[in-house]
Short mmCIF file of C-alpha atoms and ligand atoms in Angstrom, two decimals:
data_model
loop_
_atom_site.label_atom_id
_atom_site.label_comp_id
_atom_site.label_asym_id
_atom_site.label_seq_id
_atom_site.Cartn_x
_atom_site.Cartn_y
_atom_site.Cartn_z
CA MET A 899 -10.08 64.44 70.80
CA SER A 900 -12.94 65.82 68.76
CA ILE A 901 -13.49 65.98 65.03
CA LYS A 902 -15.69 68.73 63.62
CA ILE A 903 -17.29 68.46 60.21
CA VAL A 904 -19.34 71.17 58.53
CA PRO A 905 -20.53 71.24 54.92
CA LEU A 906 -20.34 74.67 53.27
CA GLY A 907 -21.92 73.09 50.21
CA ALA A 908 -23.42 69.65 49.33
CA GLY A 909 -24.99 69.32 52.81
CA GLN A 910 -28.31 67.51 52.07
CA ASP A 911 -27.88 68.71 48.49
CA VAL A 912 -26.02 67.95 45.26
CA GLY A 913 -23.86 70.79 43.98
CA ARG A 914 -21.00 73.07 45.17
CA SER A 915 -19.35 70.30 47.22
CA CYS A 916 -17.26 71.87 49.97
CA ILE A 917 -16.77 70.25 53.37
CA LEU A 918 -14.71 71.67 56.16
CA ILE A 919 -13.11 69.30 58.66
CA SER A 920 -11.27 70.33 61.83
CA PHE A 921 -9.23 68.00 64.00
CA GLY A 922 -5.84 67.82 65.66
CA GLY A 923 -5.59 71.61 65.41
CA LYS A 924 -5.86 71.62 61.59
CA ASN A 925 -8.61 72.73 59.20
CA ILE A 926 -8.92 70.98 55.87
CA MET A 927 -11.28 71.86 53.02
CA LEU A 928 -12.60 68.94 50.96
CA ASP A 929 -13.55 70.01 47.43
CA CYS A 930 -14.40 73.51 46.29
CA GLY A 931 -17.29 73.14 43.88
CA MET A 932 -19.83 75.19 42.02
CA HIS A 933 -23.62 74.80 42.12
CA MET A 934 -24.74 74.44 38.51
CA GLY A 935 -28.36 75.17 39.35
CA TYR A 936 -27.83 78.80 40.47
CA ASN A 937 -26.40 81.90 38.86
CA ASP A 938 -26.41 84.18 41.92
CA GLU A 939 -24.18 84.08 45.02
CA ARG A 940 -25.50 80.60 45.89
CA ARG A 941 -23.41 79.37 42.98
CA PHE A 942 -20.30 79.18 45.22
CA PRO A 943 -19.90 77.74 48.75
CA ASP A 944 -20.49 80.22 51.55
CA PHE A 945 -16.87 81.09 52.34
CA SER A 946 -17.99 83.92 54.65
CA TYR A 947 -18.62 81.12 57.17
CA ILE A 948 -14.82 80.89 57.53
CA THR A 949 -14.06 84.60 57.53
CA LYS A 950 -17.10 85.81 59.49
CA ASN A 951 -15.28 86.76 62.69
CA GLY A 952 -12.65 88.71 60.81
CA ASN A 953 -10.62 85.51 60.42
CA ASN A 954 -7.90 85.43 57.82
CA ILE A 955 -8.71 82.73 55.28
CA ASN A 956 -5.07 81.62 55.05
CA GLU A 957 -4.74 81.22 58.81
CA MET A 958 -7.97 79.26 58.91
CA ILE A 959 -7.41 76.70 56.14
CA ASP A 960 -4.35 74.41 56.13
CA CYS A 961 -5.04 72.74 52.79
CA LEU A 962 -7.61 72.15 50.08
CA LEU A 963 -8.12 68.68 48.57
CA ILE A 964 -9.93 68.25 45.22
CA SER A 965 -11.46 64.83 44.45
CA HIS A 966 -12.11 65.13 40.67
CA PHE A 967 -12.68 67.41 37.70
CA HIS A 968 -16.49 67.70 37.76
CA LEU A 969 -17.41 71.34 38.29
CA ASP A 970 -19.61 70.63 41.30
CA HIS A 971 -16.35 69.57 43.00
CA CYS A 972 -13.74 71.99 41.61
CA GLY A 973 -15.70 74.84 39.97
CA ALA A 974 -15.10 77.39 42.73
CA ILE A 975 -11.29 77.06 42.87
CA PRO A 976 -10.47 80.26 40.90
CA TYR A 977 -13.06 82.18 42.92
CA PHE A 978 -11.65 80.85 46.21
CA THR A 979 -7.99 81.52 45.37
CA GLU A 980 -8.12 84.65 43.21
CA MET A 981 -11.19 86.45 44.60
CA VAL A 982 -11.49 85.25 48.23
CA GLY A 983 -7.69 85.19 48.56
CA TYR A 984 -6.77 81.65 49.65
CA ASP A 985 -3.14 80.94 48.79
CA GLY A 986 -2.41 77.76 50.75
CA PRO A 987 -1.74 74.32 49.26
CA ILE A 988 -4.21 72.64 46.88
CA TYR A 989 -3.88 68.92 46.10
CA MET A 990 -5.35 66.98 43.19
CA THR A 991 -4.28 64.15 40.88
CA ALA A 992 -2.47 64.82 37.59
CA PRO A 993 -5.46 64.04 35.30
CA THR A 994 -7.68 66.33 37.39
CA LYS A 995 -5.12 69.11 37.07
CA ALA A 996 -5.02 68.62 33.29
CA ILE A 997 -8.78 68.51 32.72
CA CYS A 998 -10.13 70.88 35.42
CA PRO A 999 -8.96 74.13 33.72
CA LEU A 1000 -10.46 73.01 30.36
CA LEU A 1001 -13.87 72.56 31.98
CA LEU A 1002 -13.60 75.77 33.97
CA GLU A 1003 -12.80 77.79 30.85
CA ASP A 1004 -15.59 76.10 28.89
CA PHE A 1005 -18.07 76.97 31.63
CA ARG A 1006 -16.75 80.54 31.98
CA LYS A 1007 -17.32 81.05 28.27
CA ILE A 1008 -21.00 80.04 28.60
CA THR A 1009 -21.74 82.10 31.69
CA VAL A 1010 -19.67 85.24 31.13
CA ASP A 1011 -19.08 85.55 27.37
CA LYS A 1012 -22.48 84.22 26.30
CA ARG A 1013 -24.84 84.97 29.17
CA GLY A 1014 -23.07 88.06 30.51
CA ASP A 1015 -22.91 87.05 34.19
CA SER A 1016 -20.84 89.27 36.48
CA ASN A 1017 -18.95 88.51 39.70
CA PHE A 1018 -17.29 85.58 37.97
CA PHE A 1019 -13.63 84.66 37.54
CA THR A 1020 -11.65 85.45 34.39
CA ALA A 1021 -9.64 83.18 32.07
CA GLN A 1022 -6.44 84.52 33.67
CA MET A 1023 -7.73 83.68 37.15
CA ILE A 1024 -8.27 80.06 36.07
CA LYS A 1025 -4.64 79.88 34.93
CA ASP A 1026 -3.34 81.56 38.08
CA SER A 1027 -5.31 79.28 40.39
CA MET A 1028 -3.95 76.16 38.66
CA LYS A 1029 -0.38 77.31 39.33
CA LYS A 1030 -1.08 76.79 43.04
CA VAL A 1031 -1.93 73.11 42.60
CA THR A 1032 0.34 70.31 43.86
CA ILE A 1033 -0.08 66.90 42.23
CA ILE A 1034 -0.68 63.86 44.41
CA ASN A 1035 -0.19 60.31 43.07
CA LEU A 1036 -2.31 57.31 43.97
CA HIS A 1037 -1.22 55.59 47.20
CA GLU A 1038 1.35 58.30 47.86
CA SER A 1039 1.40 59.66 51.41
CA VAL A 1040 2.03 63.38 51.43
CA LYS A 1041 2.98 65.27 54.56
CA VAL A 1042 1.20 68.62 54.28
CA CYS A 1043 2.44 70.24 57.48
CA ASP A 1044 3.39 69.07 61.00
CA ASP A 1045 1.68 65.71 61.42
CA LEU A 1046 -1.08 66.25 58.84
CA GLU A 1047 -0.78 63.56 56.19
CA ILE A 1048 -2.93 62.84 53.13
CA LYS A 1049 -3.17 59.81 50.85
CA ALA A 1050 -5.12 59.36 47.59
CA TYR A 1051 -6.93 56.18 46.42
CA TYR A 1052 -8.58 55.23 43.11
CA ALA A 1053 -12.27 56.22 42.91
CA GLY A 1054 -13.35 55.18 39.38
CA HIS A 1055 -16.13 57.67 38.41
CA VAL A 1056 -14.12 59.79 35.92
CA LEU A 1057 -10.51 59.86 34.78
CA GLY A 1058 -8.32 60.97 37.71
CA ALA A 1059 -11.01 60.83 40.43
CA CYS A 1060 -9.70 59.90 43.88
CA LEU A 1061 -10.71 59.25 47.47
CA PHE A 1062 -8.68 60.95 50.20
CA LYS A 1063 -7.54 59.66 53.56
CA ILE A 1064 -6.54 62.46 55.93
CA THR A 1065 -4.52 61.47 58.99
CA ILE A 1066 -3.37 63.42 62.03
CA GLY A 1067 -1.67 61.33 64.71
CA SER A 1068 -3.86 58.32 65.43
CA ASN A 1069 -7.03 59.86 63.95
CA SER A 1070 -8.14 59.69 60.35
CA ILE A 1071 -10.97 60.67 58.01
CA VAL A 1072 -11.82 59.28 54.57
CA TYR A 1073 -13.54 61.50 52.01
CA THR A 1074 -14.94 59.92 48.86
CA GLY A 1075 -15.88 62.71 46.44
CA ASP A 1076 -17.82 60.71 43.81
CA TYR A 1077 -17.05 57.05 43.21
CA ASN A 1078 -18.38 53.79 41.88
CA MET A 1079 -17.90 50.28 43.17
CA THR A 1080 -18.44 48.53 39.81
CA PRO A 1081 -16.03 49.05 36.92
CA ASP A 1082 -17.35 50.50 33.63
CA ARG A 1083 -16.07 50.12 30.07
CA HIS A 1084 -13.05 52.35 30.45
CA LEU A 1085 -12.40 52.79 34.19
CA GLY A 1086 -12.00 50.48 37.19
CA ALA A 1087 -13.82 50.44 40.56
CA ALA A 1088 -12.99 52.42 43.71
CA TRP A 1089 -10.67 50.80 46.22
CA ILE A 1090 -9.35 51.63 49.69
CA ASP A 1091 -7.68 49.52 52.36
CA LYS A 1092 -9.29 48.55 55.65
CA CYS A 1093 -8.00 51.70 57.32
CA LYS A 1094 -10.79 51.97 59.95
CA PRO A 1095 -11.09 55.76 59.88
CA ASP A 1096 -12.86 57.66 62.66
CA VAL A 1097 -15.13 59.14 60.02
CA LEU A 1098 -16.09 58.24 56.45
CA ILE A 1099 -17.59 61.17 54.53
CA THR A 1100 -19.37 59.67 51.53
CA GLU A 1101 -21.43 60.89 48.59
CA THR A 1102 -25.03 59.61 48.49
CA THR A 1103 -26.24 60.63 45.03
CA TYR A 1104 -28.00 57.28 44.57
CA ALA A 1105 -28.50 56.47 48.25
CA THR A 1106 -31.82 54.68 47.93
CA VAL A 1107 -31.32 53.19 44.53
CA ILE A 1108 -30.12 49.74 43.83
CA ARG A 1109 -29.80 50.92 40.29
CA GLU A 1110 -31.35 48.99 37.50
CA SER A 1111 -28.45 46.97 36.36
CA LYS A 1112 -25.96 48.68 34.13
CA ARG A 1113 -26.85 46.18 31.44
CA THR A 1114 -30.51 47.25 31.47
CA ARG A 1115 -29.59 50.91 31.14
CA GLU A 1116 -27.29 50.14 28.26
CA GLN A 1117 -29.93 48.02 26.53
CA THR A 1118 -32.45 50.88 26.85
CA PHE A 1119 -29.98 53.28 25.27
CA LEU A 1120 -29.16 50.93 22.39
CA LYS A 1121 -32.82 50.10 21.75
CA LYS A 1122 -33.72 53.79 21.51
CA VAL A 1123 -30.90 54.54 19.10
CA HIS A 1124 -31.62 51.42 17.05
CA ASN A 1125 -35.40 52.07 16.77
CA CYS A 1126 -34.82 55.65 15.70
CA VAL A 1127 -32.38 54.79 12.92
CA LEU A 1128 -34.53 51.85 11.76
CA GLU A 1129 -37.34 54.35 11.14
CA GLY A 1130 -34.98 56.50 9.13
CA GLY A 1131 -34.27 59.07 11.88
CA LYS A 1132 -31.05 60.83 12.81
CA VAL A 1133 -29.74 60.55 16.40
CA LEU A 1134 -27.74 63.37 17.97
CA ILE A 1135 -25.83 62.57 21.17
CA PRO A 1136 -24.26 65.70 22.66
CA VAL A 1137 -21.28 64.76 24.84
CA PHE A 1138 -18.33 66.26 26.63
CA ALA A 1139 -15.13 64.88 25.09
CA LEU A 1140 -14.16 62.88 28.17
CA GLY A 1141 -15.92 60.16 30.10
CA ARG A 1142 -19.41 59.55 28.74
CA ALA A 1143 -18.18 59.86 25.15
CA GLN A 1144 -15.77 56.94 25.56
CA GLU A 1145 -18.33 54.77 27.34
CA LEU A 1146 -21.03 55.33 24.72
CA CYS A 1147 -18.72 54.99 21.71
CA ILE A 1148 -17.38 51.65 22.96
CA LEU A 1149 -20.95 50.48 23.67
CA ILE A 1150 -22.41 51.47 20.31
CA GLU A 1151 -19.42 50.19 18.33
CA SER A 1152 -19.81 46.67 19.74
CA PHE A 1153 -23.61 46.74 19.18
CA TRP A 1154 -23.17 47.73 15.51
CA GLU A 1155 -20.60 44.96 15.15
CA ARG A 1156 -22.91 42.37 16.72
CA MET A 1157 -25.95 43.39 14.67
CA GLY A 1158 -24.02 43.82 11.45
CA LEU A 1159 -25.45 47.34 11.04
CA LYS A 1160 -24.26 49.57 8.21
CA ILE A 1161 -25.92 52.86 9.24
CA PRO A 1162 -23.18 55.49 9.62
CA ILE A 1163 -22.00 56.65 13.07
CA TYR A 1164 -19.88 59.79 13.38
CA PHE A 1165 -18.09 61.77 16.04
CA SER A 1166 -17.19 65.43 15.75
CA THR A 1167 -13.45 65.72 15.44
CA GLY A 1168 -13.24 68.77 17.68
CA MET A 1169 -13.45 66.55 20.70
CA THR A 1170 -10.97 63.88 19.75
CA SER A 1171 -7.49 65.33 19.68
CA LYS A 1172 -7.50 66.86 23.16
CA ALA A 1173 -9.26 63.86 24.69
CA ASN A 1174 -6.90 61.42 23.00
CA ASN A 1175 -3.87 63.25 24.27
CA ILE A 1176 -5.23 63.24 27.80
CA TYR A 1177 -6.02 59.51 27.65
CA LYS A 1178 -2.59 58.83 26.18
CA VAL A 1179 -0.84 60.64 29.01
CA PHE A 1180 -3.01 59.14 31.75
CA ILE A 1181 -3.58 55.66 30.34
CA ASN A 1182 -2.61 54.13 33.71
CA TRP A 1183 -5.82 55.51 35.21
CA THR A 1184 -8.05 53.45 32.88
CA ASN A 1185 -8.91 49.74 33.16
CA GLU A 1186 -6.77 46.82 31.95
CA LYS A 1187 -8.60 46.27 28.68
CA ILE A 1188 -8.25 49.87 27.56
CA LYS A 1189 -4.59 49.88 28.56
CA LYS A 1190 -3.98 46.87 26.33
CA ASN A 1191 -5.98 48.14 23.34
CA PHE A 1192 -4.49 51.57 23.49
CA VAL A 1193 -1.12 50.26 22.44
CA GLU A 1194 -2.61 49.32 19.05
CA ARG A 1195 -5.11 52.12 18.53
CA ASN A 1196 -6.32 55.36 20.10
CA MET A 1197 -9.53 56.01 22.01
CA PHE A 1198 -11.41 57.15 18.91
CA ASP A 1199 -10.09 54.55 16.52
CA PHE A 1200 -13.26 52.54 15.81
CA ASN A 1201 -14.38 50.33 12.93
CA HIS A 1202 -17.88 51.77 12.65
CA ILE A 1203 -17.47 55.27 14.04
CA LYS A 1204 -16.00 57.76 11.55
CA PRO A 1205 -14.96 61.41 11.79
CA TRP A 1206 -17.73 63.94 11.12
CA ASP A 1207 -17.82 66.49 8.34
CA SER A 1208 -20.33 69.32 8.67
CA HIS A 1209 -21.70 68.57 5.17
CA TYR A 1210 -23.04 65.22 6.39
CA ALA A 1211 -25.77 66.98 8.41
CA ASP A 1212 -27.81 67.47 5.22
CA ASN A 1213 -27.34 63.91 3.94
CA PRO A 1214 -30.59 61.99 3.58
CA GLY A 1215 -31.25 58.88 5.62
CA PRO A 1216 -30.45 57.74 9.16
CA MET A 1217 -27.22 58.33 11.04
CA VAL A 1218 -25.85 58.69 14.59
CA LEU A 1219 -23.64 61.58 15.69
CA PHE A 1220 -21.62 62.11 18.87
CA ALA A 1221 -20.80 65.80 19.09
CA SER A 1222 -19.49 68.22 21.68
CA PRO A 1223 -20.39 70.28 23.64
CA GLY A 1224 -22.68 68.27 25.89
CA MET A 1225 -25.17 70.99 26.81
CA LEU A 1226 -25.92 72.21 23.26
CA HIS A 1227 -24.65 75.70 24.03
CA ALA A 1228 -22.35 76.21 21.03
CA GLY A 1229 -20.31 74.45 18.37
CA THR A 1230 -21.06 71.32 16.38
CA SER A 1231 -23.76 69.85 18.63
CA LEU A 1232 -25.81 73.08 18.51
CA ASN A 1233 -25.37 73.57 14.75
CA VAL A 1234 -26.56 70.05 14.03
CA PHE A 1235 -29.41 70.35 16.54
CA LYS A 1236 -30.72 73.43 14.67
CA LYS A 1237 -30.94 71.36 11.50
CA TRP A 1238 -32.36 68.15 12.94
CA ALA A 1239 -34.74 69.46 15.65
CA PRO A 1240 -37.78 70.22 13.40
CA ASP A 1241 -38.07 66.62 12.12
CA PRO A 1242 -40.10 64.33 14.47
CA LYS A 1243 -38.30 61.28 13.06
CA ASN A 1244 -35.05 62.44 14.69
CA MET A 1245 -33.88 62.12 18.29
CA VAL A 1246 -31.56 63.88 20.73
CA ILE A 1247 -30.13 62.02 23.74
CA LEU A 1248 -29.02 64.46 26.42
CA PRO A 1249 -26.88 63.79 29.51
CA GLY A 1250 -28.39 64.04 32.99
CA TYR A 1251 -27.70 67.71 33.56
CA CYS A 1252 -27.63 70.91 31.46
CA VAL A 1253 -26.88 74.37 32.88
CA ALA A 1254 -29.77 76.87 33.04
CA GLY A 1255 -29.68 79.15 30.02
CA THR A 1256 -28.28 76.53 27.64
CA VAL A 1257 -30.30 75.10 24.75
CA GLY A 1258 -29.89 71.65 26.33
CA ASN A 1259 -31.60 72.87 29.49
CA LYS A 1260 -34.58 74.25 27.51
CA VAL A 1261 -34.88 71.05 25.51
CA LEU A 1262 -34.93 69.00 28.72
CA ALA A 1263 -37.60 71.33 30.13
CA GLY A 1264 -39.79 70.41 27.15
CA ASP A 1265 -39.71 73.78 25.30
CA LYS A 1266 -41.17 73.39 21.81
CA ILE A 1267 -39.90 76.68 20.39
CA ILE A 1268 -36.40 77.74 21.37
CA GLU A 1269 -35.02 81.18 20.65
CA ILE A 1270 -31.29 80.94 19.88
CA ASP A 1271 -31.00 84.68 19.36
CA ARG A 1272 -33.17 87.53 18.07
CA PHE A 1273 -33.22 86.15 14.55
CA ASN A 1274 -33.22 82.42 15.13
CA LYS A 1275 -35.98 80.27 16.51
CA ILE A 1276 -35.97 76.48 16.43
CA ASN A 1277 -39.08 74.33 16.34
CA VAL A 1278 -38.33 71.35 18.51
CA ASN A 1279 -40.26 68.36 17.15
CA LEU A 1280 -37.68 65.62 17.53
CA LYS A 1281 -37.81 63.01 20.30
CA VAL A 1282 -35.97 64.03 23.46
CA GLU A 1283 -34.34 61.41 25.65
CA ASN A 1284 -32.48 61.98 28.88
CA LEU A 1285 -30.14 59.17 29.78
CA SER A 1286 -27.71 59.48 32.64
CA PHE A 1287 -24.65 57.33 32.48
CA SER A 1288 -22.81 59.04 35.29
CA ALA A 1289 -21.07 56.57 37.55
CA HIS A 1290 -21.97 56.89 41.23
CA ALA A 1291 -22.17 54.34 44.00
CA ASP A 1292 -25.72 53.14 44.65
CA ALA A 1293 -27.00 51.99 48.05
CA LYS A 1294 -25.20 48.68 47.63
CA GLY A 1295 -22.00 50.48 46.62
CA ILE A 1296 -22.12 52.77 49.66
CA MET A 1297 -22.55 49.71 51.90
CA GLN A 1298 -19.58 48.07 50.12
CA MET A 1299 -17.44 51.16 50.75
CA ILE A 1300 -18.35 51.07 54.44
CA GLY A 1301 -17.49 47.37 54.55
CA MET A 1302 -14.20 48.02 52.79
CA CYS A 1303 -12.77 50.70 55.10
CA GLU A 1304 -14.78 49.97 58.31
CA PRO A 1305 -15.31 53.51 59.63
CA LYS A 1306 -16.42 54.29 63.20
CA ASN A 1307 -18.81 57.02 62.02
CA VAL A 1308 -20.37 57.93 58.69
CA ILE A 1309 -21.27 61.35 57.31
CA PHE A 1310 -23.49 61.67 54.25
CA VAL A 1311 -23.06 64.55 51.80
CA HIS A 1312 -23.87 65.11 48.11
CA GLY A 1313 -27.41 63.73 48.08
CA GLU A 1314 -31.04 64.40 48.94
CA LYS A 1315 -32.14 64.58 52.58
CA GLU A 1316 -34.94 62.02 52.39
CA LYS A 1317 -32.74 59.47 50.68
CA MET A 1318 -29.96 60.07 53.22
CA LYS A 1319 -32.41 59.58 56.07
CA TYR A 1320 -33.57 56.27 54.66
CA LEU A 1321 -30.12 54.83 54.10
CA ALA A 1322 -28.84 56.20 57.44
CA ARG A 1323 -31.51 54.22 59.29
CA GLN A 1324 -30.61 51.10 57.37
CA ILE A 1325 -26.90 51.43 58.19
CA GLU A 1326 -27.53 52.17 61.87
CA ASP A 1327 -29.77 49.08 62.06
CA GLU A 1328 -27.58 46.70 60.11
CA ILE A 1329 -23.99 47.79 60.78
CA LYS A 1330 -24.56 49.61 64.09
CA ILE A 1331 -22.49 52.68 63.38
CA PRO A 1332 -23.73 56.27 63.79
CA VAL A 1333 -24.62 58.16 60.60
CA TYR A 1334 -24.99 61.94 60.28
CA TYR A 1335 -26.21 64.07 57.36
CA PRO A 1336 -25.79 67.73 58.31
CA PRO A 1337 -27.24 70.54 56.16
CA ASN A 1338 -24.95 73.36 54.98
CA GLY A 1339 -23.54 75.40 57.85
CA LYS A 1340 -24.39 72.85 60.59
CA THR A 1341 -21.45 71.29 62.44
CA VAL A 1342 -21.25 67.65 63.47
CA THR A 1343 -18.88 67.00 66.37
CA ILE A 1344 -17.52 63.51 66.88
CA ASN A 1345 -15.58 62.58 69.97
CA THR A 1346 -13.07 59.90 69.22
CA LYS A 1347 -12.24 57.26 71.78
CA ARG A 1348 -8.69 57.22 73.00
CA ASN A 1349 -7.41 54.00 71.54
CA ILE A 1350 -4.04 53.56 73.17
CA LYS A 1351 -1.97 50.74 71.85
CA VAL A 1352 0.29 49.27 74.46
CA ASP A 1353 2.67 46.50 73.59
CA LEU A 1354 2.74 44.25 76.64
CA SER A 1355 6.12 42.87 75.69
CA VAL A 1356 7.73 46.21 76.55
CA ASP A 1357 8.12 47.30 80.14
CA PHE A 1358 6.35 50.06 82.03
CA GLU A 1359 8.98 52.74 81.35
CA ASN A 1360 9.03 52.13 77.62
CA SER A 1361 5.25 52.20 77.57
CA ILE A 1362 5.35 55.65 79.12
CA ILE A 1363 7.71 56.87 76.42
CA ILE A 1364 5.50 55.47 73.64
CA LEU A 1365 2.35 56.85 75.22
CA ARG A 1366 3.81 60.35 75.66
CA ARG A 1367 5.06 60.40 72.08
CA GLU A 1368 1.73 59.21 70.65
CA LYS A 1369 -0.61 61.28 72.77
CA ARG A 1370 1.67 64.25 73.53
CA ILE A 1371 0.86 64.26 77.22
CA LYS A 1372 2.89 65.08 80.32
CA MET A 1373 4.87 62.54 82.33
CA GLU A 1374 2.47 62.45 85.31
CA GLN A 1375 -0.52 62.04 83.05
CA ALA A 1376 1.09 59.18 81.13
CA THR A 1377 2.12 57.43 84.35
CA LYS A 1378 -1.39 57.75 85.71
CA VAL A 1379 -3.05 56.41 82.54
CA LEU A 1380 -0.68 53.47 82.36
CA ARG A 1381 -0.94 52.62 86.06
CA ILE A 1382 -4.72 52.40 85.73
CA PHE A 1383 -4.32 50.34 82.59
CA PHE A 1384 -1.87 47.84 84.10
CA LEU A 1385 -3.92 47.55 87.27
CA SER A 1386 -7.04 46.72 85.27
CA LEU A 1387 -5.06 44.13 83.33
CA LEU A 1388 -3.88 42.59 86.58
CA ARG A 1389 -7.42 42.49 87.88
CA MET A 1390 -8.61 40.83 84.70
CA SER A 1391 -5.90 38.18 84.83
CA ARG A 1392 -6.80 37.20 88.38
ZN1 ZN B 1374 -18.57 63.71 39.78
#
């Protein structure tokens, strides 16, 4: 039997994750993401690859599996279902289903309402596409159709993220989406059983990095914030309400406690109610400590961190503010940025990525004068820091994942080519399993060995029945295979 894998997006690249796998007569799409770096047709995966020979999309794809709510993994769903016309099953976890439409609508507002992009989905299309989603629980095996079965495992990374195992007959594939092998302050680490899949398709964002320890990164962040406020500056930390916000709030709260600091820290209230509700509903997806604490208080119930009031922006003296949205494109974070940006004493700490066209993107590019609109220009004199706290597996983590599930082949996606090449060589040398890293549109074909399990305690006739059922072959073929097998056993025993 052969397994075919082709990335339509995220092949030797990060962005618009979309991998097509074909085996056992079924075609499965893994993730359906958007490329945040483009605003032309390269924004979405190249679905014409599927329909190019006049193929009907619904006859070609048996199911779509979504790993988590980041837009580079789910951002093309409304386009794929409402504009390309896919209406087959879509599977994701409950937290992903709750958060994905919020992010999609937020992004649509930036690109369509603010930037005026065309050929984009509407708010209604987001709602309609979500109606087609079926929820999958962790460790639940779901039979999609015939003998195609899927199972979800915990991936860490962000609330609701999962790994998928896809099984047809005796063959299986594991797809990771994004994951991390070390727990963080509010989530646990990825886990899967030793399922020995034929293929492991893994992300490789940090393929060549044994990342500076988490502790070092956190210390750098705290030192920067601390130095700035000690010199009387104001620190603005734009965040999305879920994920990074919780990590950083917990981190800074304990630092303030330890140091006995009295400088005020605030969070903009806009982000709390929705996020709190989501964490309340999906508390089982977080780590043990959060689960315990949450009984007594909610995610934003801190001793040092207080709700923000827009009047505080003009208060003299140092302060720290967590405010949404994360890319400085609207709302509280942008309003405060306008006020604080001209003063070199102040600081803004941006996340790893900001969409082209947003103020955050221009700030990261080093622009010193930013035009908000025709009448408003901001002089950017404050210190700009770019700290990524996104949780991905590093080289060590990828090796751990391979050790955990023991695949027969590995496919790299969601990373840079050179880094993939380097790690691939290392794995082939050390673990002796083949590694592939196809670019978009290039198919990798893997021929699986026929591993036939025969229980020697059963007789020849029963073995034939088992073999025919497992391999779906004719009587003569089964007899022939078994005769050869038993003869070789006899020869060995002599
Ligand atoms: Zn992600």
